[in-house]
Structures are given as structure tokens and as C-alpha cells.
């Protein structure tokens, strides 16, 4: 079996790379933009919330080593799936969460996972993260790639200051 792509929007893409980056079977995690119609958008354009794009990560993975089901489970643990207006400190449509599926199988897995999360009772509000067909993905500017490695002090401060780290600790104990 060959490599596949998975695409997730979970708010600030800086915070969405590290959680996926260190597992066997994950070949690449790229920060970028997807969901809108503007070709090759810039960070400044996406931040206007007028392009339809969301900050996202696209993961190239070997499903025989790291199955898509595990990617989706890991994704849910990085976000507040009940927040329709963005993620944590970051507000606006460019920071809204979404799962972008690349095949009918991914769509089925994502929908089943969303239903299981809803049924778990872990969240008191509805799960609002949409599951959408993948659109073209545009890699972000180079300075956004692997941000947690290039700027670890700022990255760690941002994880805490944005509220993401505390939320993850409260909800998932990590």
C-alpha cells in the first residue's frame, strides 16, 4: 500500500505540526492553507478571513504503519471541536477546525469518529467540526514550516498563552 494524505484544520497551524510529527509512518507534516478558492494564498490574505481558506496541516502517512483512524483520534485531541468561531485565542474563519477527507474511506472513518466523540459525552456542547471534501492545499510560507522546531520558546509560550495546552490537559490529561 502506498502513502496517503490527511488534511486537518485545527486553528493555528504552528500548533498542529508537532503532535503528528514524531510517529513512525508519518512521512511529512506541512503547514498550509485549504478550503478556499483563492489560488496560492499568502498568510496575510488568509488572515483577512476573506479567502475561505483555513490554516491547516497536510500529513503524508503510511496507513499500514499509522492508520488514518489514529490520525483522526489524535486530531480530536488537539482542538476544541465544540468551538464554531476558531480555536482558542485565534478567532475567525481561517482558524476554524475541519477534517478534509481525501477518499470515501477517510470520510466514513472521520464521520464515525465524530459520532463516537459526540456519543462519548466528553463534551457538553455539540461537536461542530465539519467533515469536508479536500480541496487544493497550498503550503504556507517557509517561515511557518516546522515552527515548533525553529522557535521552540515562542511555540511553547503560544501553546500555553493561547489556552490550547490547558484545554488539552483538562480534556485529555496530556
PDB file of C-alpha atoms in Angstrom, residues 39-109:
ATOM      1  CA  UNK A  39      -5.004  30.022  -5.606  1.00  0.00           C
ATOM      2  CA  UNK A  40      -1.669  30.224  -3.784  1.00  0.00           C
ATOM      3  CA  UNK A  41      -2.870  32.487  -0.961  1.00  0.00           C
ATOM      4  CA  UNK A  42      -0.431  34.259   1.322  1.00  0.00           C
ATOM      5  CA  UNK A  43      -0.585  34.237   5.112  1.00  0.00           C
ATOM      6  CA  UNK A  44      -1.662  37.885   5.040  1.00  0.00           C
ATOM      7  CA  UNK A  45      -4.514  37.098   2.631  1.00  0.00           C
ATOM      8  CA  UNK A  46      -5.744  34.120   4.671  1.00  0.00           C
ATOM      9  CA  UNK A  47      -5.653  36.181   7.889  1.00  0.00           C
ATOM     10  CA  UNK A  48      -8.247  38.571   6.411  1.00  0.00           C
ATOM     11  CA  UNK A  49     -10.821  35.742   6.754  1.00  0.00           C
ATOM     12  CA  UNK A  50     -11.990  36.675   3.240  1.00  0.00           C
ATOM     13  CA  UNK A  51     -10.376  33.860   1.199  1.00  0.00           C
ATOM     14  CA  UNK A  52     -12.402  30.916   2.501  1.00  0.00           C
ATOM     15  CA  UNK A  53      -9.133  29.190   3.416  1.00  0.00           C
ATOM     16  CA  UNK A  54      -8.315  27.744   6.808  1.00  0.00           C
ATOM     17  CA  UNK A  55      -4.882  27.265   8.313  1.00  0.00           C
ATOM     18  CA  UNK A  56      -4.310  23.529   8.102  1.00  0.00           C
ATOM     19  CA  UNK A  57      -1.750  20.767   8.104  1.00  0.00           C
ATOM     20  CA  UNK A  58      -1.386  18.145   5.412  1.00  0.00           C
ATOM     21  CA  UNK A  59       0.109  14.890   6.602  1.00  0.00           C
ATOM     22  CA  UNK A  60       1.712  12.336   4.305  1.00  0.00           C
ATOM     23  CA  UNK A  61       1.472   8.958   6.012  1.00  0.00           C
ATOM     24  CA  UNK A  62       1.757   5.220   5.505  1.00  0.00           C
ATOM     25  CA  UNK A  63      -1.621   3.796   6.558  1.00  0.00           C
ATOM     26  CA  UNK A  64      -0.120   0.344   7.071  1.00  0.00           C
ATOM     27  CA  UNK A  65       2.094   1.813   9.835  1.00  0.00           C
ATOM     28  CA  UNK A  66      -0.042   4.679  11.177  1.00  0.00           C
ATOM     29  CA  UNK A  67      -3.707   4.194  10.211  1.00  0.00           C
ATOM     30  CA  UNK A  68      -5.993   7.102   9.359  1.00  0.00           C
ATOM     31  CA  UNK A  69      -8.173   6.196  12.355  1.00  0.00           C
ATOM     32  CA  UNK A  70      -5.272   7.047  14.680  1.00  0.00           C
ATOM     33  CA  UNK A  71      -4.650  10.334  12.870  1.00  0.00           C
ATOM     34  CA  UNK A  72      -8.279  11.353  13.369  1.00  0.00           C
ATOM     35  CA  UNK A  73      -8.186  10.379  17.059  1.00  0.00           C
ATOM     36  CA  UNK A  74      -5.012  12.413  17.517  1.00  0.00           C
ATOM     37  CA  UNK A  75      -6.600  15.362  15.686  1.00  0.00           C
ATOM     38  CA  UNK A  76      -9.604  15.457  18.051  1.00  0.00           C
ATOM     39  CA  UNK A  77      -7.193  15.665  20.993  1.00  0.00           C
ATOM     40  CA  UNK A  78      -5.586  18.870  19.627  1.00  0.00           C
ATOM     41  CA  UNK A  79      -8.722  21.012  19.265  1.00  0.00           C
ATOM     42  CA  UNK A  80     -11.939  22.164  20.894  1.00  0.00           C
ATOM     43  CA  UNK A  81     -14.391  20.530  18.484  1.00  0.00           C
ATOM     44  CA  UNK A  82     -17.300  22.463  20.034  1.00  0.00           C
ATOM     45  CA  UNK A  83     -15.990  25.917  19.038  1.00  0.00           C
ATOM     46  CA  UNK A  84     -17.547  27.237  15.804  1.00  0.00           C
ATOM     47  CA  UNK A  85     -15.623  30.531  15.770  1.00  0.00           C
ATOM     48  CA  UNK A  86     -11.985  29.459  15.676  1.00  0.00           C
ATOM     49  CA  UNK A  87      -9.643  27.738  18.096  1.00  0.00           C
ATOM     50  CA  UNK A  88      -8.607  29.068  21.488  1.00  0.00           C
ATOM     51  CA  UNK A  89      -7.056  32.550  21.207  1.00  0.00           C
ATOM     52  CA  UNK A  90      -7.323  32.552  17.401  1.00  0.00           C
ATOM     53  CA  UNK A  91     -10.702  33.701  16.132  1.00  0.00           C
ATOM     54  CA  UNK A  92     -12.212  33.885  12.666  1.00  0.00           C
ATOM     55  CA  UNK A  93     -12.946  31.545   9.789  1.00  0.00           C
ATOM     56  CA  UNK A  94      -9.276  30.966   8.960  1.00  0.00           C
ATOM     57  CA  UNK A  95      -8.855  29.345  12.387  1.00  0.00           C
ATOM     58  CA  UNK A  96     -11.975  27.162  12.364  1.00  0.00           C
ATOM     59  CA  UNK A  97     -11.474  23.431  12.691  1.00  0.00           C
ATOM     60  CA  UNK A  98     -12.275  20.920   9.938  1.00  0.00           C
ATOM     61  CA  UNK A  99     -11.383  17.472   8.706  1.00  0.00           C
ATOM     62  CA  UNK A 100     -10.775  17.417   4.949  1.00  0.00           C
ATOM     63  CA  UNK A 101     -11.188  13.893   3.567  1.00  0.00           C
ATOM     64  CA  UNK A 102      -9.313  12.597   0.514  1.00  0.00           C
ATOM     65  CA  UNK A 103     -11.395   9.449  -0.105  1.00  0.00           C
ATOM     66  CA  UNK A 104     -14.754   7.898   0.719  1.00  0.00           C
ATOM     67  CA  UNK A 105     -12.981   5.681   3.244  1.00  0.00           C
ATOM     68  CA  UNK A 106     -11.495   8.698   5.033  1.00  0.00           C
ATOM     69  CA  UNK A 107     -14.921  10.353   5.037  1.00  0.00           C
ATOM     70  CA  UNK A 108     -16.538   7.269   6.619  1.00  0.00           C
ATOM     71  CA  UNK A 109     -13.797   6.978   9.248  1.00  0.00           C
TER      72      UNK A 109
END
